[in-house]
Amino acid sequence: MRHTEMVTSKTDAGRPRATTHLKPTSADQAEAWSSGRLAAPDQVRPGVWSIAMGMPGLVNSLMTVIRDSEGAVHVIDPALDTEENWAATLTTFEALGLDLADVATVVCTHLHADHFGLTQRFRDVSEPEVIAHRIEQDWFSAGVGNPQQDRAADLERWGAPASVRTAYSEWQDAEPPRDAQFTADRLVVEGETIRLGEHALEVIHTPGHTAGHMCLHDAEHGLLFTGDHVLPTINPGLGLGGRIDPNPLAAYLDSLERIAAYDHAEVLPGHGFRFRGLRQRAERLGAHQRSRGQAVAHLVEQHPGASVWDTASRVSWTGGWEALGPVERISALAQTEMFIAAAQA
Ligand SMILES: [Zn+2]
């Protein structure tokens, strides 16, 4: 599917929110995010850099690069595959004195194009071991619940008006085609450890955003990689890859609760800026999803049998239903469908 859909389909509406409870740990990253520019490569720890990469519609995605004490280089969440991002990678590696041939590992928190996009480029110049969660690879390979699929069938099932379906397919046709392929060399599950030199990353399975999403905890260095499970200013969309049974909201809330236990760690999210204050942020995200779930359940009660489209159009979306772009609307509809299913369960 089209990368712009990837970009925004993972947010409710993509509008930044108040972040007073957060403590950004990089003033430059935080300032760059709020002013819509890409921050310079940001050193997090000795040998650990957070690199802001280009992301249409969402300012940035954050790719982490680690050089271990043996000189091997490890990449977490390689960004969207664009010429600009690859050029930025080359420039950054050069500036940091890193050699592309030393890339030994690529780890993806989940399989959206802004988190695995450059994997093949790294494979073209090195022989990295590519790692993802087993469940993530499963849905990606099977195409089950894959957001890269054509959405025409979904729009029809959701009861979208014909004019909207036509506009969407025209928009989709105008997007450049993308052939997203991804096959991991190693599949991991909850509790396993990924060793990146002296960085031991504990795998924490956090279903919600996607079914096989994982966070990674580097206890010794006090770092937590949260992918799109917890972002500093955006509500991640839910159910955007794979099936999460029986209730995606419950799965996400459970994942939030589990990750909140890592409150001591500094958070390196998939977008935005690095920060502390994980527990409070997780609580806020949970409250948002809970209230949206309640709103949909209420609408289902008031308008039994209404289509997903009609129900979604009655929900108050950040920025307003009418203002949602085609991609944001797809995300809103997919989430409404999930909440309807949960309300009827
Ligand atoms: Zn993302």
GROMACS .gro file of C-alpha atoms and ligand atoms in nm:
model
  346
    1MET     CA    1   0.000   0.000   0.000
    2ARG     CA    2   0.083   0.363  -0.026
    3HIS     CA    3   0.326   0.498   0.223
    4THR     CA    4   0.121   0.801   0.307
    5GLU     CA    5  -0.149   0.569   0.429
    6MET     CA    6   0.108   0.394   0.642
    7VAL     CA    7   0.201   0.726   0.781
    8THR     CA    8  -0.125   0.854   0.902
    9SER     CA    9  -0.330   0.541   0.937
   10LYS     CA   10  -0.157   0.481   1.263
   11THR     CA   11  -0.282   0.797   1.424
   12ASP     CA   12  -0.629   0.909   1.510
   13ALA     CA   13  -0.587   1.239   1.346
   14GLY     CA   14  -0.223   1.320   1.387
   15ARG     CA   15  -0.272   1.646   1.570
   16PRO     CA   16  -0.021   1.708   1.847
   17ARG     CA   17  -0.170   1.737   2.192
   18ALA     CA   18  -0.063   1.903   2.514
   19THR     CA   19   0.235   1.726   2.663
   20THR     CA   20   0.281   1.903   2.994
   21HIS     CA   21   0.312   1.575   3.183
   22LEU     CA   22   0.601   1.464   2.965
   23LYS     CA   23   0.963   1.548   3.014
   24PRO     CA   24   1.139   1.556   2.679
   25THR     CA   25   1.494   1.430   2.724
   26SER     CA   26   1.617   1.599   2.408
   27ALA     CA   27   1.523   1.966   2.390
   28ASP     CA   28   1.630   1.980   2.027
   29GLN     CA   29   1.416   1.681   1.923
   30ALA     CA   30   1.114   1.820   2.107
   31GLU     CA   31   1.154   2.167   1.960
   32ALA     CA   32   1.208   2.025   1.609
   33TRP     CA   33   0.895   1.809   1.640
   34SER     CA   34   0.676   2.098   1.743
   35SER     CA   35   0.811   2.320   1.468
   36GLY     CA   36   0.779   2.052   1.202
   37ARG     CA   37   1.144   2.004   1.115
   38LEU     CA   38   1.385   1.713   1.138
   39ALA     CA   39   1.621   1.728   1.436
   40ALA     CA   40   1.992   1.664   1.389
   41PRO     CA   41   2.118   1.317   1.490
   42ASP     CA   42   2.083   1.304   1.864
   43GLN     CA   43   2.323   1.115   2.089
   44VAL     CA   44   2.127   0.928   2.357
   45ARG     CA   45   2.409   0.732   2.519
   46PRO     CA   46   2.769   0.666   2.416
   47GLY     CA   47   2.730   0.473   2.090
   48VAL     CA   48   2.351   0.524   2.073
   49TRP     CA   49   2.191   0.779   1.840
   50SER     CA   50   1.831   0.869   1.769
   51ILE     CA   51   1.796   0.976   1.406
   52ALA     CA   52   1.492   1.176   1.292
   53MET     CA   53   1.394   1.053   0.946
   54GLY     CA   54   1.147   1.201   0.699
   55MET     CA   55   0.782   1.107   0.726
   56PRO     CA   56   0.521   1.279   0.509
   57GLY     CA   57   0.226   1.395   0.714
   58LEU     CA   58   0.381   1.317   1.050
   59VAL     CA   59   0.710   1.515   1.063
   60ASN     CA   60   0.939   1.228   1.157
   61SER     CA   61   0.998   0.869   1.241
   62LEU     CA   62   1.281   0.796   1.482
   63MET     CA   63   1.539   0.540   1.381
   64THR     CA   64   1.792   0.429   1.641
   65VAL     CA   65   2.150   0.343   1.550
   66ILE     CA   66   2.374   0.163   1.800
   67ARG     CA   67   2.746   0.101   1.763
   68ASP     CA   68   2.860  -0.164   2.008
   69SER     CA   69   3.206  -0.186   2.165
   70GLU     CA   70   3.316  -0.432   1.894
   71GLY     CA   71   3.229  -0.182   1.622
   72ALA     CA   72   2.920  -0.366   1.496
   73VAL     CA   73   2.626  -0.141   1.407
   74HIS     CA   74   2.262  -0.216   1.490
   75VAL     CA   75   1.954  -0.038   1.359
   76ILE     CA   76   1.614  -0.026   1.526
   77ASP     CA   77   1.309   0.074   1.317
   78PRO     CA   78   1.458   0.169   0.981
   79ALA     CA   79   1.241   0.445   0.836
   80LEU     CA   80   1.028   0.475   0.523
   81ASP     CA   81   1.205   0.365   0.210
   82THR     CA   82   1.250   0.692   0.023
   83GLU     CA   83   1.548   0.832  -0.164
   84GLU     CA   84   1.562   1.118   0.087
   85ASN     CA   85   1.574   0.886   0.385
   86TRP     CA   86   1.842   0.668   0.233
   87ALA     CA   87   2.049   0.977   0.146
   88ALA     CA   88   2.002   1.098   0.505
   89THR     CA   89   2.117   0.759   0.631
   90LEU     CA   90   2.436   0.775   0.425
   91THR     CA   91   2.509   1.129   0.542
   92THR     CA   92   2.441   1.040   0.904
   93PHE     CA   93   2.656   0.729   0.898
   94GLU     CA   94   2.940   0.931   0.751
   95ALA     CA   95   2.902   1.210   1.006
   96LEU     CA   96   2.904   0.959   1.292
   97GLY     CA   97   3.199   0.766   1.151
   98LEU     CA   98   2.992   0.452   1.094
   99ASP     CA   99   3.036   0.207   0.810
  100LEU     CA  100   2.730   0.064   0.637
  101ALA     CA  101   2.917  -0.264   0.589
  102ASP     CA  102   2.923  -0.300   0.970
  103VAL     CA  103   2.544  -0.314   1.003
  104ALA     CA  104   2.494  -0.646   1.181
  105THR     CA  105   2.132  -0.624   1.296
  106VAL     CA  106   1.805  -0.461   1.196
  107VAL     CA  107   1.522  -0.483   1.451
  108CYS     CA  108   1.165  -0.376   1.372
  109THR     CA  109   0.916  -0.306   1.653
  110HIS     CA  110   0.636  -0.374   1.404
  111LEU     CA  111   0.582  -0.411   1.031
  112HIS     CA  112   0.459  -0.076   0.913
  113ALA     CA  113   0.660   0.076   0.630
  114ASP     CA  114   0.792   0.358   0.848
  115HIS     CA  115   0.948   0.098   1.081
  116PHE     CA  116   1.097  -0.150   0.835
  117GLY     CA  117   1.119   0.049   0.509
  118LEU     CA  118   1.496   0.073   0.468
  119THR     CA  119   1.561  -0.290   0.567
  120GLN     CA  120   1.621  -0.403   0.211
  121ARG     CA  121   1.861  -0.114   0.152
  122PHE     CA  122   2.067  -0.229   0.450
  123ARG     CA  123   2.056  -0.583   0.313
  124ASP     CA  124   2.188  -0.454  -0.018
  125VAL     CA  125   2.504  -0.319   0.144
  126SER     CA  126   2.558  -0.554   0.439
  127GLU     CA  127   2.437  -0.884   0.582
  128PRO     CA  128   2.231  -0.785   0.882
  129GLU     CA  129   2.026  -1.029   1.085
  130VAL     CA  130   1.673  -0.891   1.052
  131ILE     CA  131   1.450  -0.942   1.356
  132ALA     CA  132   1.074  -0.904   1.418
  133HIS     CA  133   0.808  -1.057   1.640
  134ARG     CA  134   0.672  -1.392   1.523
  135ILE     CA  135   0.307  -1.278   1.521
  136GLU     CA  136   0.398  -0.967   1.325
  137GLN     CA  137   0.568  -1.166   1.051
  138ASP     CA  138   0.272  -1.407   1.042
  139TRP     CA  139   0.008  -1.149   0.964
  140PHE     CA  140   0.236  -0.959   0.732
  141SER     CA  141   0.315  -1.271   0.527
  142ALA     CA  142  -0.043  -1.395   0.526
  143GLY     CA  143  -0.188  -1.056   0.441
  144VAL     CA  144  -0.439  -1.111   0.723
  145GLY     CA  145  -0.554  -0.777   0.851
  146ASN     CA  146  -0.277  -0.624   0.648
  147PRO     CA  147  -0.328  -0.248   0.617
  148GLN     CA  148  -0.141  -0.263   0.289
  149GLN     CA  149  -0.436  -0.432   0.126
  150ASP     CA  150  -0.666  -0.249  -0.106
  151ARG     CA  151  -0.930  -0.081   0.107
  152ALA     CA  152  -1.212  -0.089  -0.149
  153ALA     CA  153  -1.371  -0.400   0.005
  154ASP     CA  154  -1.345  -0.252   0.353
  155LEU     CA  155  -1.513   0.071   0.245
  156GLU     CA  156  -1.799  -0.124   0.092
  157ARG     CA  157  -1.846  -0.334   0.406
  158TRP     CA  158  -1.835  -0.022   0.619
  159GLY     CA  159  -2.118   0.129   0.418
  160ALA     CA  160  -1.922   0.424   0.280
  161PRO     CA  161  -2.114   0.624   0.018
  162ALA     CA  162  -2.025   0.545  -0.344
  163SER     CA  163  -1.881   0.894  -0.394
  164VAL     CA  164  -1.637   0.837  -0.109
  165ARG     CA  165  -1.536   0.495  -0.243
  166THR     CA  166  -1.470   0.643  -0.585
  167ALA     CA  167  -1.271   0.934  -0.443
  168TYR     CA  168  -1.066   0.694  -0.235
  169SER     CA  169  -0.977   0.466  -0.524
  170GLU     CA  170  -0.883   0.767  -0.736
  171TRP     CA  171  -0.662   0.890  -0.457
  172GLN     CA  172  -0.510   0.545  -0.420
  173ASP     CA  173  -0.442   0.516  -0.794
  174ALA     CA  174  -0.260   0.846  -0.789
  175GLU     CA  175  -0.020   0.727  -0.520
  176PRO     CA  176   0.306   0.571  -0.634
  177PRO     CA  177   0.288   0.191  -0.611
  178ARG     CA  178   0.488   0.029  -0.336
  179ASP     CA  179   0.599  -0.330  -0.320
  180ALA     CA  180   0.641  -0.388   0.047
  181GLN     CA  181   0.827  -0.708   0.120
  182PHE     CA  182   0.960  -0.817   0.452
  183THR     CA  183   1.102  -1.146   0.571
  184ALA     CA  184   1.281  -1.159   0.904
  185ASP     CA  185   1.582  -1.383   0.960
  186ARG     CA  186   1.493  -1.429   1.325
  187LEU     CA  187   1.149  -1.427   1.485
  188VAL     CA  188   1.121  -1.349   1.855
  189VAL     CA  189   0.850  -1.370   2.120
  190GLU     CA  190   0.780  -1.232   2.468
  191GLY     CA  191   1.066  -1.268   2.712
  192GLU     CA  192   1.341  -1.340   2.461
  193THR     CA  193   1.656  -1.133   2.458
  194ILE     CA  194   1.801  -0.964   2.152
  195ARG     CA  195   2.172  -0.905   2.203
  196LEU     CA  196   2.320  -0.606   2.025
  197GLY     CA  197   2.675  -0.619   2.157
  198GLU     CA  198   2.657  -0.506   2.519
  199HIS     CA  199   2.295  -0.398   2.474
  200ALA     CA  200   2.062  -0.677   2.586
  201LEU     CA  201   1.708  -0.598   2.467
  202GLU     CA  202   1.422  -0.776   2.641
  203VAL     CA  203   1.127  -0.842   2.409
  204ILE     CA  204   0.793  -0.720   2.546
  205HIS     CA  205   0.494  -0.818   2.331
  206THR     CA  206   0.256  -0.520   2.321
  207PRO     CA  207  -0.039  -0.599   2.091
  208GLY     CA  208  -0.278  -0.314   2.012
  209HIS     CA  209  -0.137  -0.094   1.738
  210THR     CA  210  -0.061  -0.418   1.551
  211ALA     CA  211  -0.100  -0.778   1.665
  212GLY     CA  212   0.271  -0.853   1.693
  213HIS     CA  213   0.398  -0.515   1.805
  214MET     CA  214   0.687  -0.534   2.049
  215CYS     CA  215   0.866  -0.293   2.281
  216LEU     CA  216   1.231  -0.347   2.369
  217HIS     CA  217   1.385  -0.283   2.709
  218ASP     CA  218   1.756  -0.220   2.752
  219ALA     CA  219   1.773  -0.242   3.131
  220GLU     CA  220   2.143  -0.172   3.167
  221HIS     CA  221   2.126   0.150   2.969
  222GLY     CA  222   1.785   0.257   3.102
  223LEU     CA  223   1.620   0.269   2.760
  224LEU     CA  224   1.282   0.154   2.636
  225PHE     CA  225   1.203   0.139   2.264
  226THR     CA  226   0.826   0.175   2.233
  227GLY     CA  227   0.771   0.182   1.856
  228ASP     CA  228   0.416   0.310   1.804
  229HIS     CA  229   0.275   0.157   2.123
  230VAL     CA  230   0.342   0.474   2.323
  231LEU     CA  231   0.407   0.803   2.146
  232PRO     CA  232   0.460   1.135   2.324
  233THR     CA  233   0.197   1.348   2.147
  234ILE     CA  234  -0.020   1.124   1.928
  235ASN     CA  235  -0.282   0.859   1.999
  236PRO     CA  236  -0.167   0.551   1.809
  237GLY     CA  237  -0.436   0.385   1.598
  238LEU     CA  238  -0.537   0.034   1.703
  239GLY     CA  239  -0.571  -0.288   1.509
  240LEU     CA  240  -0.364  -0.170   1.213
  241GLY     CA  241  -0.220  -0.509   1.129
  242GLY     CA  242  -0.323  -0.861   1.216
  243ARG     CA  243  -0.613  -0.980   1.424
  244ILE     CA  244  -0.613  -0.906   1.793
  245ASP     CA  245  -0.860  -1.132   1.970
  246PRO     CA  246  -1.095  -1.106   2.133
  247ASN     CA  247  -1.099  -0.733   2.189
  248PRO     CA  248  -0.835  -0.496   2.050
  249LEU     CA  249  -0.912  -0.226   2.304
  250ALA     CA  250  -0.865  -0.472   2.589
  251ALA     CA  251  -0.542  -0.594   2.432
  252TYR     CA  252  -0.411  -0.240   2.396
  253LEU     CA  253  -0.510  -0.137   2.750
  254ASP     CA  254  -0.342  -0.449   2.885
  255SER     CA  255  -0.027  -0.371   2.685
  256LEU     CA  256  -0.031  -0.013   2.820
  257GLU     CA  257  -0.056  -0.138   3.175
  258ARG     CA  258   0.231  -0.377   3.127
  259ILE     CA  259   0.457  -0.119   2.968
  260ALA     CA  260   0.381   0.136   3.241
  261ALA     CA  261   0.586  -0.082   3.476
  262TYR     CA  262   0.895   0.042   3.289
  263ASP     CA  263   0.832   0.398   3.403
  264HIS     CA  264   1.193   0.431   3.524
  265ALA     CA  265   1.324   0.402   3.167
  266GLU     CA  266   1.384   0.677   2.916
  267VAL     CA  267   1.145   0.624   2.624
  268LEU     CA  268   1.263   0.617   2.263
  269PRO     CA  269   0.936   0.620   2.066
  270GLY     CA  270   0.877   0.561   1.696
  271HIS     CA  271   0.777   0.922   1.634
  272GLY     CA  272   0.818   1.254   1.808
  273PHE     CA  273   1.097   1.289   2.061
  274ARG     CA  274   1.252   1.091   2.345
  275PHE     CA  275   1.107   1.150   2.690
  276ARG     CA  276   1.049   1.041   3.046
  277GLY     CA  277   0.710   1.003   3.212
  278LEU     CA  278   0.597   0.675   3.059
  279ARG     CA  279   0.343   0.578   3.322
  280GLN     CA  280   0.149   0.903   3.297
  281ARG     CA  281   0.161   0.898   2.920
  282ALA     CA  282   0.034   0.538   2.912
  283GLU     CA  283  -0.250   0.632   3.147
  284ARG     CA  284  -0.349   0.921   2.925
  285LEU     CA  285  -0.346   0.704   2.613
  286GLY     CA  286  -0.558   0.444   2.790
  287ALA     CA  287  -0.811   0.704   2.901
  288HIS     CA  288  -0.844   0.835   2.546
  289GLN     CA  289  -0.910   0.492   2.397
  290ARG     CA  290  -1.149   0.398   2.677
  291SER     CA  291  -1.359   0.708   2.626
  292ARG     CA  292  -1.367   0.654   2.252
  293GLY     CA  293  -1.474   0.293   2.305
  294GLN     CA  294  -1.750   0.414   2.538
  295ALA     CA  295  -1.863   0.674   2.286
  296VAL     CA  296  -1.895   0.410   2.015
  297ALA     CA  297  -2.074   0.170   2.251
  298HIS     CA  298  -2.319   0.448   2.332
  299LEU     CA  299  -2.379   0.515   1.961
  300VAL     CA  300  -2.439   0.145   1.898
  301GLU     CA  301  -2.706   0.156   2.168
  302GLN     CA  302  -2.867   0.467   2.030
  303HIS     CA  303  -2.852   0.361   1.665
  304PRO     CA  304  -2.865  -0.018   1.654
  305GLY     CA  305  -2.776  -0.160   1.314
  306ALA     CA  306  -2.613   0.162   1.191
  307SER     CA  307  -2.327   0.108   0.948
  308VAL     CA  308  -1.967   0.157   1.048
  309TRP     CA  309  -1.966   0.466   0.830
  310ASP     CA  310  -2.270   0.619   1.000
  311THR     CA  311  -2.137   0.537   1.343
  312ALA     CA  312  -1.791   0.677   1.271
  313SER     CA  313  -1.942   0.996   1.134
  314ARG     CA  314  -2.114   1.052   1.471
  315VAL     CA  315  -1.796   1.006   1.676
  316SER     CA  316  -1.615   1.326   1.762
  317TRP     CA  317  -1.274   1.287   1.599
  318THR     CA  318  -0.978   1.507   1.673
  319GLY     CA  319  -0.994   1.771   1.403
  320GLY     CA  320  -1.351   1.674   1.306
  321TRP     CA  321  -1.491   1.393   1.088
  322GLU     CA  322  -1.532   1.617   0.783
  323ALA     CA  323  -1.173   1.733   0.804
  324LEU     CA  324  -1.021   1.385   0.806
  325GLY     CA  325  -0.818   1.307   0.494
  326PRO     CA  326  -0.876   0.979   0.306
  327VAL     CA  327  -0.608   0.796   0.503
  328GLU     CA  328  -0.711   0.927   0.841
  329ARG     CA  329  -1.070   0.838   0.759
  330ILE     CA  330  -0.974   0.479   0.682
  331SER     CA  331  -0.802   0.458   1.019
  332ALA     CA  332  -1.104   0.611   1.192
  333LEU     CA  333  -1.338   0.364   1.022
  334ALA     CA  334  -1.121   0.064   1.102
  335GLN     CA  335  -1.114   0.166   1.467
  336THR     CA  336  -1.486   0.229   1.477
  337GLU     CA  337  -1.546  -0.119   1.338
  338MET     CA  338  -1.330  -0.266   1.615
  339PHE     CA  339  -1.510  -0.071   1.884
  340ILE     CA  340  -1.849  -0.175   1.745
  341ALA     CA  341  -1.739  -0.539   1.756
  342ALA     CA  342  -1.617  -0.491   2.112
  343ALA     CA  343  -1.944  -0.325   2.214
  344GLN     CA  344  -2.144  -0.613   2.069
  345ALA     CA  345  -1.924  -0.884   2.220
  346ZN      ZN  346   0.501   0.452   1.292
   0.00000   0.00000   0.00000
